[in-house]
Amino acid sequence: MIPKENAHLDIAAITHPGMSGKNNEDRYGVSAHILSEKTPTPSLLAIVADGIGGHQAGEIAAEIVVETISSSVADSRADDPPGILEKAIIDAGQAVHAQSTSSATQQGMGSTCACVWMIGSRLYTASVGDSRIYLLRNGEIRQISVDHTWVQEAIEFGIIAPDQARGHPQAHIIRRYLGSKKATEADFRIVLEAGQSNEQAIANQGMQLQPGDGLVLCSDGLTDLVDDDEILAALEQNSLEDGIQKLVDLANKRGGHDNITIVTLKIPKVEKSPEPQKKKPHSKALWIAGILAAILTFLIIVALAFFAWRFTRPLATPSPITQETLPAVVETAVPATQTLEPAPTLTPTVQNTPIRQTYTPWPTSTP
């Protein structure tokens, strides 16, 4: 693919270490491309990665994840988005694991990831861990990714109710992450409705987004403290930049116990082009039209006068009839004079013819 400076979607991103005093171990990246010179379809990749492992190790793992996945996608031909994302995530997990085994201070480090790849208006996603992806559409918000946590599994098996998830003592036990010994298993489900099977959710890959649709990628530092409805309200009632800042402020106001990272994307609405204004006739054209109208009027008047004269003039007096001009035998008498009724004046009927940022942010963020 070919890198581009400007993205075809509206973008806003923010990261904050939170209020606990810990290092910011979150990383994110946004990169824009076109598929090729012959196929200038726009592409946009957004990633949020939440490092785990403590000290400096978590942020190193998150940075490896963002850079590896971004590079893999950029070097691809975008011919199989889910397959490309799957390989990129496996490679990123292996790179994190290799780095963690090479240093005693980095052993056990890992990272979550939430990936959104937009090709034109088609959506492809992949996720590992508890960093989330939301879809905002028609005034509603839905989490379309699935958390890979003990709590989520307990909900799915009916062990706990959904309203017991927040604040549960095992809420942050992650069941999948990048950097483990075994190959990382990415999740490609896009859950659009409650009760969808895994097959139905996976089949949503490549779905067409609509103008006005929004996407939110975020780390659990936001979702632990801010409800889904509050995320929706902040982004619906403000610009993208102001909305994500309000969300960070709200999470910090409620304790900010973890790093907070948000990337939001929005499909621009189609604006109707203004109707083209009718051009006013040029003054010269008006002047010429006036002259032609005057000439036409003059010709009509002349024609009317001619016809009036032609049909109303007196007829010539006939010559008197003499005896010499009469035939020999006259059986019917002819009056000496003949009275003719004057011809009607013809008045022709005259008909008057009416004479109309976007930008490519950073591949990785700076804490």
CSV table of N, CA and C in Angstrom, one decimal, residues 166-250:
chain,number,residue,atom,x,y,z
A,166,ARG,N,-18.6,-5.3,36.7
A,166,ARG,CA,-17.8,-4.1,37.2
A,166,ARG,C,-17.6,-4.3,38.7
A,167,GLY,N,-16.3,-4.1,39.1
A,167,GLY,CA,-16.0,-4.2,40.5
A,167,GLY,C,-15.7,-5.6,41.0
A,168,HIS,N,-15.9,-6.6,40.1
A,168,HIS,CA,-15.7,-8.0,40.5
A,168,HIS,C,-14.2,-8.2,40.8
A,169,PRO,N,-13.8,-8.9,41.8
A,169,PRO,CA,-12.4,-9.1,42.2
A,169,PRO,C,-11.5,-9.7,41.1
A,170,GLN,N,-12.2,-10.4,40.2
A,170,GLN,CA,-11.4,-11.1,39.1
A,170,GLN,C,-11.6,-10.4,37.8
A,171,ALA,N,-12.1,-9.1,37.8
A,171,ALA,CA,-12.4,-8.4,36.6
A,171,ALA,C,-11.2,-8.2,35.7
A,172,HIS,N,-10.0,-8.2,36.2
A,172,HIS,CA,-8.9,-7.9,35.4
A,172,HIS,C,-8.0,-9.1,35.1
A,173,ILE,N,-8.6,-10.3,35.3
A,173,ILE,CA,-7.8,-11.5,34.9
A,173,ILE,C,-8.0,-11.7,33.4
A,174,ILE,N,-7.0,-11.5,32.6
A,174,ILE,CA,-7.0,-11.6,31.2
A,174,ILE,C,-6.8,-13.0,30.7
A,175,ARG,N,-7.6,-13.5,29.8
A,175,ARG,CA,-7.5,-14.9,29.3
A,175,ARG,C,-6.6,-15.0,28.0
A,176,ARG,N,-6.5,-13.9,27.3
A,176,ARG,CA,-5.6,-13.9,26.1
A,176,ARG,C,-4.8,-12.6,26.1
A,177,TYR,N,-3.6,-12.7,25.6
A,177,TYR,CA,-2.7,-11.5,25.5
A,177,TYR,C,-1.6,-11.8,24.5
A,178,LEU,N,-1.0,-10.8,23.9
A,178,LEU,CA,0.1,-11.0,23.0
A,178,LEU,C,1.4,-11.1,23.9
A,179,GLY,N,2.2,-12.1,23.6
A,179,GLY,CA,3.5,-12.3,24.3
A,179,GLY,C,3.6,-13.6,25.1
A,180,SER,N,2.5,-14.3,25.0
A,180,SER,CA,2.5,-15.6,25.7
A,180,SER,C,3.3,-16.6,24.9
A,181,LYS,N,3.6,-17.8,25.5
A,181,LYS,CA,4.4,-18.8,24.7
A,181,LYS,C,3.7,-19.3,23.5
A,182,LYS,N,2.4,-19.6,23.6
A,182,LYS,CA,1.7,-20.1,22.5
A,182,LYS,C,1.3,-19.0,21.6
A,183,ALA,N,1.0,-19.4,20.3
A,183,ALA,CA,0.6,-18.4,19.3
A,183,ALA,C,-0.7,-17.6,19.8
A,184,THR,N,-0.6,-16.4,19.6
A,184,THR,CA,-1.8,-15.5,20.0
A,184,THR,C,-3.0,-15.8,19.1
A,185,GLU,N,-4.1,-16.0,19.7
A,185,GLU,CA,-5.4,-16.2,19.0
A,185,GLU,C,-6.2,-14.9,18.9
A,186,ALA,N,-6.3,-14.3,17.8
A,186,ALA,CA,-7.1,-13.1,17.6
A,186,ALA,C,-8.5,-13.4,17.5
A,187,ASP,N,-9.4,-12.5,17.9
A,187,ASP,CA,-10.8,-12.6,17.9
A,187,ASP,C,-11.4,-11.7,16.8
A,188,PHE,N,-12.1,-12.3,15.8
A,188,PHE,CA,-12.6,-11.6,14.7
A,188,PHE,C,-14.1,-11.4,14.7
A,189,ARG,N,-14.7,-11.6,15.8
A,189,ARG,CA,-16.2,-11.5,16.0
A,189,ARG,C,-16.5,-10.0,16.0
A,190,ILE,N,-17.5,-9.6,15.2
A,190,ILE,CA,-18.1,-8.3,15.3
A,190,ILE,C,-19.6,-8.5,15.7
A,191,VAL,N,-19.9,-8.3,16.9
A,191,VAL,CA,-21.2,-8.6,17.5
A,191,VAL,C,-22.1,-7.4,17.3
A,192,LEU,N,-23.1,-7.5,16.4
A,192,LEU,CA,-24.0,-6.4,16.1
A,192,LEU,C,-25.3,-6.6,16.8
A,193,GLU,N,-25.7,-7.8,17.2
A,193,GLU,CA,-26.9,-8.0,17.9
A,193,GLU,C,-26.7,-9.1,19.0
A,194,ALA,N,-27.5,-8.9,20.1
A,194,ALA,CA,-27.5,-9.9,21.2
A,194,ALA,C,-27.9,-11.3,20.6
A,195,GLY,N,-27.2,-12.3,21.0
A,195,GLY,CA,-27.6,-13.6,20.6
A,195,GLY,C,-27.1,-14.1,19.3
A,196,GLN,N,-26.2,-13.3,18.7
A,196,GLN,CA,-25.6,-13.8,17.5
A,196,GLN,C,-24.6,-14.9,17.8
A,197,SER,N,-24.6,-15.9,16.9
A,197,SER,CA,-23.6,-17.0,17.0
A,197,SER,C,-22.3,-16.5,16.7
A,198,ASN,N,-21.2,-17.3,17.0
A,198,ASN,CA,-19.9,-16.9,16.7
A,198,ASN,C,-19.7,-16.8,15.1
A,199,GLU,N,-20.3,-17.7,14.4
A,199,GLU,CA,-20.2,-17.7,13.0
A,199,GLU,C,-20.9,-16.5,12.4
A,200,GLN,N,-22.0,-16.1,12.9
A,200,GLN,CA,-22.7,-14.9,12.4
A,200,GLN,C,-21.9,-13.7,12.7
A,201,ALA,N,-21.3,-13.6,13.9
A,201,ALA,CA,-20.5,-12.4,14.2
A,201,ALA,C,-19.2,-12.3,13.4
A,202,ILE,N,-18.6,-13.4,13.1
A,202,ILE,CA,-17.4,-13.4,12.2
A,202,ILE,C,-17.8,-13.0,10.8
A,203,ALA,N,-19.0,-13.4,10.4
A,203,ALA,CA,-19.4,-13.1,9.0
A,203,ALA,C,-19.7,-11.6,8.8
A,204,ASN,N,-19.7,-10.9,9.9
A,204,ASN,CA,-19.9,-9.4,9.8
A,204,ASN,C,-18.6,-8.7,9.4
A,205,GLN,N,-17.5,-9.4,9.3
A,205,GLN,CA,-16.2,-8.8,8.8
A,205,GLN,C,-16.5,-8.3,7.4
A,206,GLY,N,-16.0,-7.0,7.2
A,206,GLY,CA,-16.2,-6.4,5.9
A,206,GLY,C,-17.5,-5.7,5.7
A,207,MET,N,-18.2,-5.5,6.8
A,207,MET,CA,-19.5,-4.9,6.8
A,207,MET,C,-19.4,-3.4,6.3
A,208,GLN,N,-20.4,-2.9,5.7
A,208,GLN,CA,-20.3,-1.5,5.1
A,208,GLN,C,-20.8,-0.6,6.2
A,209,LEU,N,-20.0,0.4,6.6
A,209,LEU,CA,-20.4,1.4,7.5
A,209,LEU,C,-21.2,2.5,6.8
A,210,GLN,N,-22.0,3.3,7.5
A,210,GLN,CA,-22.8,4.3,6.9
A,210,GLN,C,-22.3,5.7,7.3
A,211,PRO,N,-22.5,6.7,6.5
A,211,PRO,CA,-22.2,8.1,6.8
A,211,PRO,C,-22.7,8.4,8.2
A,212,GLY,N,-21.9,9.0,9.1
A,212,GLY,CA,-22.3,9.3,10.4
A,212,GLY,C,-22.0,8.3,11.5
A,213,ASP,N,-21.6,7.0,11.0
A,213,ASP,CA,-21.2,6.0,12.0
A,213,ASP,C,-19.9,6.4,12.6
A,214,GLY,N,-19.8,6.0,13.9
A,214,GLY,CA,-18.5,6.2,14.6
A,214,GLY,C,-18.0,4.9,15.2
A,215,LEU,N,-16.7,4.9,15.5
A,215,LEU,CA,-16.0,3.8,16.1
A,215,LEU,C,-15.1,4.3,17.2
A,216,VAL,N,-15.1,3.6,18.3
A,216,VAL,CA,-14.2,4.0,19.5
A,216,VAL,C,-13.4,2.8,19.8
A,217,LEU,N,-12.1,2.9,19.9
A,217,LEU,CA,-11.1,2.0,20.5
A,217,LEU,C,-10.6,2.5,21.8
A,218,CYS,N,-10.6,1.7,22.8
A,218,CYS,CA,-10.1,2.3,24.1
A,218,CYS,C,-9.6,1.2,25.0
A,219,SER,N,-8.7,1.6,25.9
A,219,SER,CA,-8.2,0.7,26.9
A,219,SER,C,-9.1,0.6,28.1
A,220,ASP,N,-8.9,-0.4,29.0
A,220,ASP,CA,-9.8,-0.6,30.1
A,220,ASP,C,-9.7,0.5,31.2
A,221,GLY,N,-8.8,1.4,31.1
A,221,GLY,CA,-8.7,2.5,32.0
A,221,GLY,C,-9.9,3.4,31.8
A,222,LEU,N,-10.5,3.4,30.6
A,222,LEU,CA,-11.7,4.2,30.4
A,222,LEU,C,-13.0,3.4,30.8
A,223,THR,N,-13.1,2.2,30.3
A,223,THR,CA,-14.3,1.4,30.5
A,223,THR,C,-14.5,0.9,31.9
A,224,ASP,N,-13.5,0.9,32.7
A,224,ASP,CA,-13.6,0.5,34.1
A,224,ASP,C,-14.4,1.5,34.9
A,225,LEU,N,-14.3,2.8,34.4
A,225,LEU,CA,-14.9,3.9,35.2
A,225,LEU,C,-16.0,4.7,34.5
A,226,VAL,N,-16.2,4.5,33.2
A,226,VAL,CA,-17.1,5.3,32.5
A,226,VAL,C,-18.1,4.3,31.8
A,227,ASP,N,-19.4,4.5,31.9
A,227,ASP,CA,-20.4,3.7,31.3
A,227,ASP,C,-20.5,3.9,29.8
A,228,ASP,N,-21.0,2.9,29.1
A,228,ASP,CA,-21.2,3.0,27.6
A,228,ASP,C,-22.0,4.2,27.2
A,229,ASP,N,-23.1,4.4,28.0
A,229,ASP,CA,-24.0,5.6,27.7
A,229,ASP,C,-23.3,6.9,27.8
A,230,GLU,N,-22.4,7.0,28.8
A,230,GLU,CA,-21.6,8.2,29.0
A,230,GLU,C,-20.6,8.4,27.9
A,231,ILE,N,-20.1,7.3,27.3
A,231,ILE,CA,-19.2,7.5,26.2
A,231,ILE,C,-20.0,8.0,25.0
A,232,LEU,N,-21.2,7.5,24.8
A,232,LEU,CA,-22.0,7.9,23.7
A,232,LEU,C,-22.4,9.4,23.8
A,233,ALA,N,-22.8,9.8,25.0
A,233,ALA,CA,-23.2,11.2,25.2
A,233,ALA,C,-22.1,12.2,25.0
A,234,ALA,N,-20.9,11.8,25.5
A,234,ALA,CA,-19.8,12.7,25.3
A,234,ALA,C,-19.4,12.9,23.8
A,235,LEU,N,-19.5,11.9,23.0
A,235,LEU,CA,-19.1,12.0,21.6
A,235,LEU,C,-20.3,12.5,20.7
A,236,GLU,N,-21.5,12.3,21.2
A,236,GLU,CA,-22.6,12.8,20.4
A,236,GLU,C,-22.8,14.3,20.6
A,237,GLN,N,-22.5,14.8,21.8
A,237,GLN,CA,-22.8,16.2,22.2
A,237,GLN,C,-21.6,17.1,22.0
A,238,ASN,N,-20.5,16.6,21.6
A,238,ASN,CA,-19.3,17.4,21.4
A,238,ASN,C,-18.6,17.0,20.1
A,239,SER,N,-17.6,17.8,19.8
A,239,SER,CA,-16.7,17.4,18.7
A,239,SER,C,-15.9,16.2,19.2
A,240,LEU,N,-15.3,15.5,18.2
A,240,LEU,CA,-14.5,14.3,18.6
A,240,LEU,C,-13.4,14.7,19.6
A,241,GLU,N,-12.7,15.8,19.4
A,241,GLU,CA,-11.6,16.2,20.3
A,241,GLU,C,-12.1,16.5,21.6
A,242,ASP,N,-13.2,17.3,21.7
A,242,ASP,CA,-13.7,17.7,23.0
A,242,ASP,C,-14.3,16.5,23.7
A,243,GLY,N,-15.0,15.6,23.0
A,243,GLY,CA,-15.6,14.5,23.6
A,243,GLY,C,-14.6,13.5,24.2
A,244,ILE,N,-13.5,13.2,23.6
A,244,ILE,CA,-12.6,12.3,24.2
A,244,ILE,C,-11.9,13.0,25.4
A,245,GLN,N,-11.7,14.3,25.3
A,245,GLN,CA,-11.1,15.0,26.5
A,245,GLN,C,-12.0,14.9,27.7
A,246,LYS,N,-13.3,15.1,27.5
A,246,LYS,CA,-14.3,15.0,28.5
A,246,LYS,C,-14.3,13.6,29.1
A,247,LEU,N,-14.2,12.6,28.3
A,247,LEU,CA,-14.2,11.2,28.8
A,247,LEU,C,-12.9,10.9,29.7
A,248,VAL,N,-11.8,11.4,29.3
A,248,VAL,CA,-10.6,11.3,30.1
A,248,VAL,C,-10.7,12.0,31.4
A,249,ASP,N,-11.3,13.2,31.4
A,249,ASP,CA,-11.5,14.0,32.6
A,249,ASP,C,-12.5,13.3,33.5
A,250,LEU,N,-13.5,12.7,33.0
A,250,LEU,CA,-14.5,11.9,33.8
A,250,LEU,C,-13.8,10.7,34.5
